[in-house]
Amino acid sequence: VTRATDSSSEQTSSRELLVDLSGAPRGGLGLELQRRLRDAIRSGRLRADAALPSTRALAADLGVSRSVVVLAYEQLGAEGYLITRRGAAARVAAVHPPAAAAPPRRHAPEPARPVAVDFRPGTADLASFPRAEWERAIRRSLAELPDAALGYGDSRGLPRLREALADYLGRVRGAIVAPDHLVVVNGLAQGLAVVARLFRRRGIDAVGVEDPGSFHTASQLEVNGLDTVGVPVDRDGVDADRLFRQAAGDARHAVAGPLRAVLATPAHQFPTGVILGAARRRRLLAWADLVDGYVVEDDYDAEYRYDHQPVATLQGLAPDRVLLGGSTSKTLAPGLRLGWLVVPPHLAAEAARHKHHIDLMTPVLEQAAFAELLASGGYERHIRRNRARYRRRRDRLLELLADHLPEATVSGEAAGMHLYVETPTVDEAAVVAEAARRGLLVSGIADYRKAPGPAGFVLAYGHLGPDQLRRGVQMLAGVVREGTSGS
Ligand SMILES: Cc1ncc(COP(=O)(O)O)c(C=O)c1O
């Protein structure tokens, strides 16, 4: 119990303390005094080591009973704000003032103008998110999930979601999936964190990545401790022969020994949009056998194929060599952070352990709602609706490009949500910068390359209505003309 004495000559008076209880409710004086003293100490108004007035003096000054002050000093002593010793004045303890908030960091430079059109790839049409169906699925899940399901569960994910996903991936993507070999993850980004851990444990510390390719997925491997090595992409997809040559010790491509893993987007290469040819598929798997390695298959927007049925997964050809990753980022919304990783059976237990160590498990209500959407057929209905919508937008963008940028070579139109537009005579960086100044956000191909190559742009259309598409292409063509007319 604290009893500060009245004797110390250096003691602060209540006026110096700047504690004023006027306006405080009579019944809450004690709590209010504690709060104001605490604030004064935190803000630095009361400096470390300053001696407080005696309980008697402060009570008299404030017009409260002494027990109110005694209790406040005791409480702040217990919390570490005051140092209290019997027979001595209570002193202010050294506390760390809160650091000034750092200015928020921006991921990308803000354009000088308001954004008129954003052609950058990476997202579904968020306006078409099936809100009503998702709400119903969440309600039903809340009603049906037993209490136990809200606890720490299986790190691989809710059994009913793993079963529904195994069925969906088998039926729609031609994959060979047992629910026990599938881990629900927070987007492919986290799937790749699991992959990186699996690889490092096997002495694989470099992964081949497509060039051009996704810097998102490559950097996910890099931040998880792996080197990435560019493997060229041509009209047939990732060049498996380069991997064979690299395995045979071609010095130009040798890193620290032969590669044993490659990350690829066979269904629709990002960003060129080419589909990995049948012969290349076999070659890639033959290479994986040769080096006793793995292919990581990023099935990122396989659902959107416009000319004929989507090509089935590589994983279905070699479930022991291929790790298949996918997510709802391109079908529902990236903000859900819901994805899956299917691993060969001999890696399944370890993959579950890595997921457990990363974050124990993926949020369970979202998993249950997604399982509900898969089981009800709502997920596939949503994809069908969006496929028709994206196809119309793709057709419109192709027409606009033919009218306004006829010199461009367009590819990747058979699938996905973006076009790959090559314009070799254009100063890509200058156009991207000038377009941004005018409020048109566009990605140059250079953003996705490791090795140099022809100039051009990646134009996403899935999230843009007809007016925005027209305005965007007109603006882009305007900047291209101005940039090339003077040269
Ligand atoms: C090539 C590619 N694959 C997959 C994804 C999806 O990643 P996530 O599932 O973590 O949202 C992206 C994201 O932009 C991507 O560019």
Short mmCIF file of C-alpha atoms and ligand atoms in Angstrom, two decimals:
data_model
loop_
_atom_site.label_atom_id
_atom_site.label_comp_id
_atom_site.label_asym_id
_atom_site.label_seq_id
_atom_site.Cartn_x
_atom_site.Cartn_y
_atom_site.Cartn_z
CA VAL A 1 0.00 0.00 0.00
CA THR A 2 1.37 3.37 -0.94
CA ARG A 3 1.50 6.29 1.36
CA ALA A 4 3.48 9.10 -0.17
CA THR A 5 4.85 11.47 2.51
CA ASP A 6 4.26 15.19 2.52
CA SER A 7 7.87 15.94 3.30
CA SER A 8 9.72 16.01 -0.04
CA SER A 9 10.66 19.52 -1.11
CA GLU A 10 10.86 18.58 -4.85
CA GLN A 11 7.32 17.27 -4.99
CA THR A 12 4.99 18.47 -7.71
CA SER A 13 1.79 20.20 -6.76
CA SER A 14 -1.55 19.24 -8.27
CA ARG A 15 -1.43 22.44 -10.31
CA GLU A 16 1.92 21.45 -11.78
CA LEU A 17 0.50 18.01 -12.43
CA LEU A 18 -2.14 19.68 -14.60
CA VAL A 19 -4.68 17.26 -13.29
CA ASP A 20 -8.09 18.77 -13.17
CA LEU A 21 -11.13 16.75 -12.28
CA SER A 22 -13.71 19.37 -13.14
CA GLY A 23 -16.39 17.89 -15.31
CA ALA A 24 -15.69 14.33 -14.13
CA PRO A 25 -18.78 12.47 -12.88
CA ARG A 26 -18.85 12.28 -9.08
CA GLY A 27 -19.10 8.51 -9.07
CA GLY A 28 -16.18 8.08 -11.47
CA LEU A 29 -13.61 10.43 -9.91
CA GLY A 30 -11.14 7.68 -9.10
CA LEU A 31 -11.09 6.24 -12.61
CA GLU A 32 -10.91 9.71 -14.11
CA LEU A 33 -7.93 10.65 -11.92
CA GLN A 34 -6.14 7.46 -12.96
CA ARG A 35 -6.83 8.15 -16.62
CA ARG A 36 -5.58 11.73 -16.48
CA LEU A 37 -2.43 10.81 -14.57
CA ARG A 38 -1.74 7.99 -17.00
CA ASP A 39 -2.17 10.32 -19.97
CA ALA A 40 0.11 12.92 -18.39
CA ILE A 41 2.85 10.30 -17.92
CA ARG A 42 2.44 8.78 -21.40
CA SER A 43 2.53 12.15 -23.12
CA GLY A 44 5.72 13.09 -21.29
CA ARG A 45 4.04 16.00 -19.47
CA LEU A 46 5.05 14.25 -16.27
CA ARG A 47 8.70 13.39 -16.66
CA ALA A 48 10.35 10.22 -15.46
CA ASP A 49 11.47 10.44 -11.82
CA ALA A 50 9.26 13.45 -11.00
CA ALA A 51 7.87 13.13 -7.48
CA LEU A 52 4.11 13.33 -7.11
CA PRO A 53 2.33 15.29 -4.38
CA SER A 54 1.40 13.37 -1.29
CA THR A 55 -1.97 11.67 -1.37
CA ARG A 56 -3.19 14.05 1.33
CA ALA A 57 -2.09 17.19 -0.54
CA LEU A 58 -3.47 16.08 -3.88
CA ALA A 59 -6.78 15.03 -2.34
CA ALA A 60 -7.09 18.45 -0.70
CA ASP A 61 -6.20 20.27 -3.91
CA LEU A 62 -8.69 18.31 -5.99
CA GLY A 63 -11.43 18.32 -3.37
CA VAL A 64 -11.73 14.54 -3.28
CA SER A 65 -11.39 12.06 -0.50
CA ARG A 66 -7.88 10.84 0.17
CA SER A 67 -8.83 7.22 -0.55
CA VAL A 68 -9.53 8.18 -4.17
CA VAL A 69 -5.93 9.37 -4.58
CA VAL A 70 -4.48 6.43 -2.64
CA LEU A 71 -6.29 4.01 -4.91
CA ALA A 72 -5.20 5.88 -8.04
CA TYR A 73 -1.53 5.79 -6.98
CA GLU A 74 -1.82 2.10 -6.13
CA GLN A 75 -3.38 1.30 -9.47
CA LEU A 76 -0.78 3.24 -11.46
CA GLY A 77 1.96 1.67 -9.35
CA ALA A 78 0.64 -1.78 -10.25
CA GLU A 79 0.52 -0.84 -13.92
CA GLY A 80 4.12 0.37 -13.91
CA TYR A 81 3.48 4.10 -14.42
CA LEU A 82 4.51 5.05 -10.86
CA ILE A 83 7.20 3.80 -8.54
CA THR A 84 5.77 3.69 -5.08
CA ARG A 85 7.61 2.96 -1.85
CA ARG A 86 6.29 3.12 1.65
CA GLY A 87 7.40 6.31 3.30
CA ALA A 88 8.62 7.99 0.11
CA ALA A 89 6.95 10.15 -2.52
CA ALA A 90 5.50 8.30 -5.50
CA ARG A 91 7.67 8.89 -8.55
CA VAL A 92 6.97 8.75 -12.23
CA ALA A 93 8.45 5.66 -13.88
CA ALA A 94 10.23 5.83 -17.24
CA VAL A 95 7.73 4.88 -19.94
CA HIS A 96 8.28 4.78 -23.66
CA PRO A 97 6.22 7.40 -25.43
CA PRO A 98 4.39 6.08 -28.48
CA ALA A 99 6.46 6.51 -31.62
CA ALA A 100 5.15 9.09 -34.04
CA ALA A 101 3.09 7.32 -36.69
CA ALA A 102 5.17 6.74 -39.83
CA PRO A 103 3.70 8.20 -43.00
CA PRO A 104 1.79 5.48 -44.89
CA ARG A 105 3.89 3.68 -47.51
CA ARG A 106 2.65 3.51 -51.02
CA HIS A 107 3.15 0.43 -53.12
CA ALA A 108 3.24 2.28 -56.41
CA PRO A 109 3.71 5.93 -57.27
CA GLU A 110 0.36 7.65 -57.41
CA PRO A 111 -0.52 9.00 -60.83
CA ALA A 112 -0.52 12.77 -61.06
CA ARG A 113 -4.11 12.84 -62.31
CA PRO A 114 -7.20 11.00 -61.14
CA VAL A 115 -7.27 7.56 -62.74
CA ALA A 116 -9.36 7.57 -65.90
CA VAL A 117 -8.75 3.94 -66.94
CA ASP A 118 -6.67 1.25 -65.25
CA PHE A 119 -5.52 -1.39 -67.74
CA ARG A 120 -3.14 -3.11 -65.31
CA PRO A 121 -3.74 -6.85 -64.93
CA GLY A 122 -4.31 -8.77 -61.75
CA THR A 123 -7.92 -8.67 -60.70
CA ALA A 124 -11.33 -10.09 -61.48
CA ASP A 125 -14.34 -7.87 -62.13
CA LEU A 126 -15.00 -7.06 -58.50
CA ALA A 127 -18.34 -5.43 -59.31
CA SER A 128 -19.64 -8.86 -60.27
CA PHE A 129 -18.74 -10.52 -56.97
CA PRO A 130 -21.77 -12.71 -56.13
CA ARG A 131 -22.62 -10.86 -52.93
CA ALA A 132 -26.10 -12.33 -52.45
CA GLU A 133 -24.92 -15.89 -52.97
CA TRP A 134 -21.93 -15.38 -50.71
CA GLU A 135 -24.16 -13.93 -48.01
CA ARG A 136 -26.46 -16.95 -48.21
CA ALA A 137 -23.48 -19.27 -48.05
CA ILE A 138 -22.10 -17.49 -44.98
CA ARG A 139 -25.51 -17.61 -43.25
CA ARG A 140 -25.92 -21.28 -43.97
CA SER A 141 -22.42 -22.02 -42.76
CA LEU A 142 -23.04 -20.13 -39.52
CA ALA A 143 -26.23 -22.07 -38.97
CA GLU A 144 -24.71 -25.44 -39.72
CA LEU A 145 -21.13 -25.36 -38.49
CA PRO A 146 -20.85 -27.13 -35.14
CA ASP A 147 -19.18 -25.15 -32.34
CA ALA A 148 -16.15 -27.42 -32.57
CA ALA A 149 -15.53 -26.28 -36.14
CA LEU A 150 -14.84 -22.76 -34.83
CA GLY A 151 -11.81 -24.02 -32.90
CA TYR A 152 -8.30 -24.69 -34.16
CA GLY A 153 -8.91 -27.23 -36.87
CA ASP A 154 -6.96 -29.28 -39.37
CA SER A 155 -4.30 -27.02 -40.88
CA ARG A 156 -5.05 -28.50 -44.31
CA GLY A 157 -8.51 -26.90 -44.19
CA LEU A 158 -12.13 -27.87 -43.58
CA PRO A 159 -12.72 -31.44 -44.75
CA ARG A 160 -15.88 -30.43 -46.59
CA LEU A 161 -14.00 -27.76 -48.56
CA ARG A 162 -11.14 -30.12 -49.42
CA GLU A 163 -13.66 -32.68 -50.63
CA ALA A 164 -15.58 -30.12 -52.70
CA LEU A 165 -12.32 -28.78 -54.19
CA ALA A 166 -11.00 -32.27 -54.98
CA ASP A 167 -14.25 -32.98 -56.80
CA TYR A 168 -14.21 -29.64 -58.67
CA LEU A 169 -10.54 -29.85 -59.70
CA GLY A 170 -11.00 -33.43 -60.86
CA ARG A 171 -14.15 -32.70 -62.83
CA VAL A 172 -13.33 -29.27 -64.28
CA ARG A 173 -9.53 -29.19 -64.37
CA GLY A 174 -8.75 -32.84 -65.01
CA ALA A 175 -6.58 -32.96 -61.91
CA ILE A 176 -6.01 -36.03 -59.77
CA VAL A 177 -6.74 -34.89 -56.25
CA ALA A 178 -7.36 -36.72 -53.02
CA PRO A 179 -8.69 -34.38 -50.30
CA ASP A 180 -5.80 -35.44 -48.05
CA HIS A 181 -3.22 -34.13 -50.52
CA LEU A 182 -4.78 -30.70 -50.75
CA VAL A 183 -4.02 -27.80 -48.42
CA VAL A 184 -6.32 -24.78 -48.30
CA VAL A 185 -4.12 -21.67 -48.32
CA ASN A 186 -4.56 -17.92 -48.25
CA GLY A 187 -4.15 -17.43 -51.99
CA LEU A 188 -1.46 -18.82 -54.22
CA ALA A 189 0.90 -16.36 -52.54
CA GLN A 190 0.78 -18.46 -49.40
CA GLY A 191 0.78 -21.67 -51.43
CA LEU A 192 4.16 -20.60 -52.79
CA ALA A 193 5.44 -19.94 -49.28
CA VAL A 194 4.59 -23.58 -48.49
CA VAL A 195 6.22 -24.71 -51.75
CA ALA A 196 9.40 -22.79 -50.90
CA ARG A 197 9.64 -24.52 -47.52
CA LEU A 198 9.11 -27.92 -49.11
CA PHE A 199 11.83 -27.20 -51.68
CA ARG A 200 14.38 -25.83 -49.25
CA ARG A 201 14.03 -28.93 -47.11
CA ARG A 202 14.96 -30.98 -50.20
CA GLY A 203 18.00 -28.92 -51.05
CA ILE A 204 16.24 -27.13 -53.90
CA ASP A 205 17.24 -23.51 -53.58
CA ALA A 206 16.62 -22.18 -57.08
CA VAL A 207 13.47 -22.35 -59.20
CA GLY A 208 13.09 -21.67 -62.92
CA VAL A 209 10.45 -19.04 -63.63
CA GLU A 210 8.91 -18.07 -66.95
CA ASP A 211 10.46 -15.10 -68.73
CA PRO A 212 8.37 -13.05 -69.32
CA GLY A 213 6.42 -14.08 -66.27
CA SER A 214 4.69 -12.94 -63.13
CA PHE A 215 6.90 -10.94 -60.80
CA HIS A 216 4.30 -11.52 -58.05
CA THR A 217 4.80 -15.23 -57.98
CA ALA A 218 8.57 -15.06 -58.57
CA SER A 219 9.03 -12.61 -55.72
CA GLN A 220 6.92 -14.83 -53.46
CA LEU A 221 9.50 -17.57 -53.97
CA GLU A 222 12.37 -15.13 -53.53
CA VAL A 223 11.16 -13.67 -50.24
CA ASN A 224 10.85 -17.25 -49.04
CA GLY A 225 14.53 -17.90 -49.61
CA LEU A 226 14.73 -19.27 -53.17
CA ASP A 227 16.63 -17.89 -56.16
CA THR A 228 14.68 -17.57 -59.38
CA VAL A 229 16.18 -18.15 -62.82
CA GLY A 230 14.44 -16.98 -66.00
CA VAL A 231 13.43 -19.67 -68.52
CA PRO A 232 12.37 -18.19 -71.89
CA VAL A 233 8.79 -18.44 -73.10
CA ASP A 234 8.01 -18.74 -76.82
CA ARG A 235 4.84 -19.35 -78.84
CA ASP A 236 4.44 -22.79 -77.29
CA GLY A 237 4.99 -21.73 -73.72
CA VAL A 238 7.95 -22.24 -71.43
CA ASP A 239 10.96 -23.63 -73.30
CA ALA A 240 11.52 -27.07 -71.77
CA ASP A 241 14.57 -27.65 -74.01
CA ARG A 242 16.38 -24.87 -72.18
CA LEU A 243 15.83 -26.82 -68.99
CA PHE A 244 17.31 -29.94 -70.59
CA ARG A 245 20.34 -27.96 -71.77
CA GLN A 246 20.71 -26.43 -68.35
CA ALA A 247 20.56 -29.90 -66.80
CA ALA A 248 23.29 -31.01 -69.22
CA GLY A 249 25.50 -28.25 -67.87
CA ASP A 250 25.19 -25.50 -70.48
CA ALA A 251 27.40 -22.91 -68.80
CA ARG A 252 25.35 -19.95 -70.04
CA HIS A 253 22.39 -21.08 -68.04
CA ALA A 254 24.05 -22.81 -65.14
CA VAL A 255 23.26 -21.36 -61.76
CA ALA A 256 24.50 -23.15 -58.68
CA GLY A 257 24.08 -26.58 -60.25
CA PRO A 258 21.18 -27.84 -62.38
CA LEU A 259 17.68 -26.64 -61.66
CA ARG A 260 15.27 -29.14 -60.17
CA ALA A 261 12.09 -27.11 -60.12
CA VAL A 262 10.20 -24.76 -62.37
CA LEU A 263 7.13 -22.58 -61.84
CA ALA A 264 4.85 -22.35 -64.88
CA THR A 265 1.40 -21.23 -66.01
CA PRO A 266 0.46 -23.96 -68.53
CA ALA A 267 -3.25 -23.15 -68.95
CA HIS A 268 -2.64 -19.55 -69.94
CA GLN A 269 0.88 -18.25 -69.68
CA PHE A 270 1.19 -15.02 -67.76
CA PRO A 271 1.56 -12.53 -69.40
CA THR A 272 1.90 -13.75 -73.04
CA GLY A 273 -1.33 -15.76 -72.90
CA VAL A 274 0.07 -18.75 -74.79
CA ILE A 275 -1.15 -22.21 -73.88
CA LEU A 276 1.53 -24.78 -73.17
CA GLY A 277 1.54 -27.13 -76.17
CA ALA A 278 1.06 -30.89 -75.83
CA ALA A 279 4.64 -31.76 -76.84
CA ARG A 280 5.99 -29.15 -74.42
CA ARG A 281 3.90 -30.61 -71.62
CA ARG A 282 5.44 -34.03 -72.14
CA ARG A 283 8.92 -32.52 -72.46
CA LEU A 284 8.55 -30.54 -69.25
CA LEU A 285 7.50 -33.65 -67.34
CA ALA A 286 10.34 -35.68 -68.91
CA TRP A 287 12.74 -33.01 -67.66
CA ALA A 288 11.23 -33.21 -64.16
CA ASP A 289 11.80 -36.99 -64.24
CA LEU A 290 15.36 -36.56 -65.46
CA VAL A 291 16.34 -34.20 -62.65
CA ASP A 292 14.08 -35.90 -60.09
CA GLY A 293 12.41 -32.55 -59.67
CA TYR A 294 9.07 -30.75 -59.65
CA VAL A 295 6.87 -28.49 -61.72
CA VAL A 296 4.80 -25.96 -59.82
CA GLU A 297 1.65 -25.38 -61.87
CA ASP A 298 0.01 -21.99 -61.34
CA ASP A 299 -3.51 -22.53 -62.66
CA TYR A 300 -4.31 -18.87 -62.13
CA ASP A 301 -7.04 -18.04 -64.68
CA ALA A 302 -7.69 -21.40 -66.30
CA GLU A 303 -11.46 -21.02 -66.03
CA TYR A 304 -11.62 -18.40 -68.77
CA ARG A 305 -11.07 -20.07 -72.11
CA TYR A 306 -13.10 -18.69 -75.01
CA ASP A 307 -12.43 -20.72 -78.12
CA HIS A 308 -12.92 -24.20 -76.73
CA GLN A 309 -12.81 -26.15 -73.51
CA PRO A 310 -9.98 -25.25 -71.13
CA VAL A 311 -6.90 -27.46 -71.41
CA ALA A 312 -6.68 -29.80 -68.42
CA THR A 313 -3.94 -29.44 -65.84
CA LEU A 314 -0.42 -30.76 -66.18
CA GLN A 315 -0.90 -32.19 -62.71
CA GLY A 316 -3.36 -34.75 -64.08
CA LEU A 317 -0.53 -36.20 -66.21
CA ALA A 318 1.98 -36.49 -63.38
CA PRO A 319 0.55 -36.04 -59.88
CA ASP A 320 3.88 -37.16 -58.36
CA ARG A 321 5.88 -34.46 -60.11
CA VAL A 322 3.49 -31.51 -60.16
CA LEU A 323 2.40 -29.22 -57.33
CA LEU A 324 -0.85 -27.58 -58.43
CA GLY A 325 -1.78 -24.17 -57.05
CA GLY A 326 -4.89 -22.14 -57.65
CA SER A 327 -7.06 -19.55 -56.01
CA THR A 328 -10.31 -17.63 -56.13
CA SER A 329 -8.47 -14.38 -56.83
CA LYS A 330 -9.41 -14.42 -60.53
CA THR A 331 -12.81 -16.07 -60.16
CA LEU A 332 -14.30 -14.36 -57.08
CA ALA A 333 -12.04 -11.70 -55.56
CA PRO A 334 -8.40 -11.46 -54.42
CA GLY A 335 -9.56 -10.00 -51.10
CA LEU A 336 -11.02 -13.36 -50.07
CA ARG A 337 -7.48 -14.78 -49.88
CA LEU A 338 -8.72 -18.29 -50.59
CA GLY A 339 -6.61 -20.74 -52.54
CA TRP A 340 -5.40 -24.31 -52.66
CA LEU A 341 -2.22 -26.25 -53.11
CA VAL A 342 -2.33 -29.87 -54.25
CA VAL A 343 0.93 -31.71 -53.59
CA PRO A 344 2.23 -35.17 -54.48
CA PRO A 345 1.21 -37.70 -51.82
CA HIS A 346 4.75 -38.01 -50.42
CA LEU A 347 4.79 -34.25 -49.62
CA ALA A 348 1.28 -33.99 -48.14
CA ALA A 349 2.04 -34.39 -44.44
CA GLU A 350 4.93 -31.97 -44.62
CA ALA A 351 2.91 -29.39 -46.56
CA ALA A 352 0.25 -29.51 -43.83
CA ARG A 353 2.96 -28.93 -41.21
CA HIS A 354 4.32 -25.91 -43.06
CA LYS A 355 0.84 -24.41 -43.35
CA HIS A 356 0.41 -25.02 -39.61
CA HIS A 357 3.66 -23.22 -38.86
CA ILE A 358 2.78 -20.27 -41.08
CA ASP A 359 -0.65 -19.40 -39.63
CA LEU A 360 -2.28 -22.54 -38.16
CA MET A 361 -5.16 -22.48 -40.64
CA THR A 362 -7.21 -20.41 -43.10
CA PRO A 363 -10.27 -18.58 -41.66
CA VAL A 364 -12.96 -21.19 -41.26
CA LEU A 365 -16.15 -19.28 -42.09
CA GLU A 366 -14.80 -18.29 -45.50
CA GLN A 367 -13.76 -21.88 -46.11
CA ALA A 368 -17.24 -23.10 -45.21
CA ALA A 369 -18.92 -20.50 -47.42
CA PHE A 370 -16.69 -21.42 -50.36
CA ALA A 371 -17.46 -25.12 -49.82
CA GLU A 372 -21.15 -24.21 -49.87
CA LEU A 373 -20.76 -22.25 -53.12
CA LEU A 374 -18.90 -25.16 -54.74
CA ALA A 375 -21.44 -27.74 -53.58
CA SER A 376 -24.48 -25.69 -54.65
CA GLY A 377 -23.11 -25.10 -58.14
CA GLY A 378 -23.11 -21.35 -57.46
CA TYR A 379 -19.36 -21.10 -58.08
CA GLU A 380 -19.57 -22.60 -61.55
CA ARG A 381 -22.66 -20.52 -62.40
CA HIS A 382 -20.74 -17.39 -61.41
CA ILE A 383 -17.78 -18.43 -63.57
CA ARG A 384 -20.08 -19.09 -66.55
CA ARG A 385 -21.70 -15.66 -66.21
CA ASN A 386 -18.32 -13.98 -65.96
CA ARG A 387 -16.91 -15.96 -68.86
CA ALA A 388 -19.65 -14.55 -71.12
CA ARG A 389 -19.05 -11.03 -69.75
CA TYR A 390 -15.27 -11.25 -70.20
CA ARG A 391 -15.65 -12.63 -73.69
CA ARG A 392 -17.75 -9.59 -74.72
CA ARG A 393 -15.14 -7.27 -73.23
CA ARG A 394 -12.32 -9.12 -74.96
CA ASP A 395 -14.12 -8.86 -78.32
CA ARG A 396 -14.65 -5.13 -77.79
CA LEU A 397 -11.00 -4.57 -76.88
CA LEU A 398 -9.83 -6.52 -79.95
CA GLU A 399 -12.03 -4.33 -82.19
CA LEU A 400 -10.79 -1.15 -80.57
CA LEU A 401 -7.16 -2.17 -80.94
CA ALA A 402 -7.69 -3.08 -84.60
CA ASP A 403 -9.19 0.38 -85.17
CA HIS A 404 -6.84 2.52 -83.12
CA LEU A 405 -3.54 0.62 -82.93
CA PRO A 406 -3.54 -1.47 -86.14
CA GLU A 407 0.25 -1.78 -86.12
CA ALA A 408 0.22 -3.71 -82.81
CA THR A 409 0.55 -7.50 -82.67
CA VAL A 410 -2.06 -8.86 -80.30
CA SER A 411 -1.88 -12.30 -78.71
CA GLY A 412 -3.22 -14.24 -75.75
CA GLU A 413 -6.83 -13.64 -76.78
CA ALA A 414 -7.98 -17.26 -76.46
CA ALA A 415 -8.20 -17.15 -72.70
CA GLY A 416 -7.88 -15.07 -69.57
CA MET A 417 -8.61 -11.46 -68.78
CA HIS A 418 -5.87 -9.57 -70.56
CA LEU A 419 -4.27 -9.19 -73.98
CA TYR A 420 -0.58 -9.15 -74.78
CA VAL A 421 0.07 -6.30 -77.18
CA GLU A 422 3.48 -5.99 -78.86
CA THR A 423 4.48 -2.63 -80.35
CA PRO A 424 8.20 -3.05 -81.13
CA THR A 425 8.78 0.47 -82.48
CA VAL A 426 7.32 2.22 -79.47
CA ASP A 427 9.29 3.64 -76.54
CA GLU A 428 7.44 1.58 -73.95
CA ALA A 429 8.74 3.31 -70.82
CA ALA A 430 7.97 6.77 -72.23
CA VAL A 431 4.43 5.75 -73.18
CA VAL A 432 3.76 4.18 -69.76
CA ALA A 433 5.00 7.34 -68.01
CA GLU A 434 3.10 9.78 -70.24
CA ALA A 435 -0.08 7.66 -70.05
CA ALA A 436 0.14 7.70 -66.24
CA ARG A 437 0.45 11.49 -66.32
CA ARG A 438 -2.84 11.58 -68.21
CA GLY A 439 -4.58 9.18 -65.83
CA LEU A 440 -4.22 6.00 -67.91
CA LEU A 441 -2.53 3.20 -66.00
CA VAL A 442 -0.93 0.57 -68.20
CA SER A 443 1.75 -2.07 -67.63
CA GLY A 444 4.69 -2.28 -70.01
CA ILE A 445 5.94 -5.77 -70.94
CA ALA A 446 9.34 -4.85 -69.48
CA ASP A 447 7.73 -5.12 -66.02
CA TYR A 448 7.50 -8.88 -66.54
CA ARG A 449 10.80 -9.63 -68.21
CA LYS A 450 14.17 -10.69 -66.89
CA ALA A 451 15.84 -10.67 -70.35
CA PRO A 452 15.24 -7.79 -72.80
CA GLY A 453 12.63 -8.21 -75.55
CA PRO A 454 10.25 -6.30 -77.85
CA ALA A 455 8.26 -3.42 -76.39
CA GLY A 456 4.56 -3.59 -75.69
CA PHE A 457 1.81 -3.61 -73.13
CA VAL A 458 -0.35 -5.95 -71.11
CA LEU A 459 -3.95 -4.73 -71.28
CA ALA A 460 -6.43 -6.21 -68.81
CA TYR A 461 -10.08 -5.98 -69.79
CA GLY A 462 -12.06 -8.16 -67.36
CA HIS A 463 -12.90 -5.30 -65.01
CA LEU A 464 -13.59 -2.62 -67.67
CA GLY A 465 -16.95 -1.75 -69.22
CA PRO A 466 -17.30 -0.73 -72.90
CA ASP A 467 -16.94 3.02 -72.27
CA GLN A 468 -13.79 2.57 -70.25
CA LEU A 469 -12.33 0.22 -72.86
CA ARG A 470 -12.96 2.76 -75.62
CA ARG A 471 -11.59 5.66 -73.63
CA GLY A 472 -8.54 3.64 -72.56
CA VAL A 473 -7.62 2.54 -76.08
CA GLN A 474 -8.13 6.05 -77.47
CA MET A 475 -5.91 7.51 -74.78
CA LEU A 476 -3.23 4.85 -75.31
CA ALA A 477 -3.28 5.29 -79.09
CA GLY A 478 -3.01 9.06 -78.59
CA VAL A 479 0.08 8.72 -76.41
CA VAL A 480 1.67 6.18 -78.81
CA ARG A 481 1.08 8.47 -81.82
CA GLU A 482 2.55 11.49 -80.10
CA GLY A 483 5.52 9.47 -78.92
CA THR A 484 6.33 8.07 -82.35
CA SER A 485 5.32 10.94 -84.67
CA GLY A 486 8.25 13.15 -83.75
CA SER A 487 10.92 10.44 -84.12
C1 LIG B 1 0.44 -15.25 -62.42
C2 LIG B 1 -0.37 -15.13 -61.17
N1 LIG B 1 -0.79 -16.23 -60.57
C3 LIG B 1 -1.56 -16.19 -59.46
C4 LIG B 1 -1.92 -15.00 -58.90
C5 LIG B 1 -2.85 -15.02 -57.72
O1 LIG B 1 -2.23 -14.90 -56.51
P1 LIG B 1 -3.12 -15.04 -55.20
O2 LIG B 1 -3.88 -16.32 -55.30
O3 LIG B 1 -2.13 -15.06 -54.09
O4 LIG B 1 -4.03 -13.86 -55.13
C6 LIG B 1 -1.46 -13.83 -59.44
C7 LIG B 1 -1.81 -12.55 -58.81
O5 LIG B 1 -1.81 -11.50 -59.38
C8 LIG B 1 -0.67 -13.88 -60.62
O6 LIG B 1 -0.23 -12.78 -61.24
#
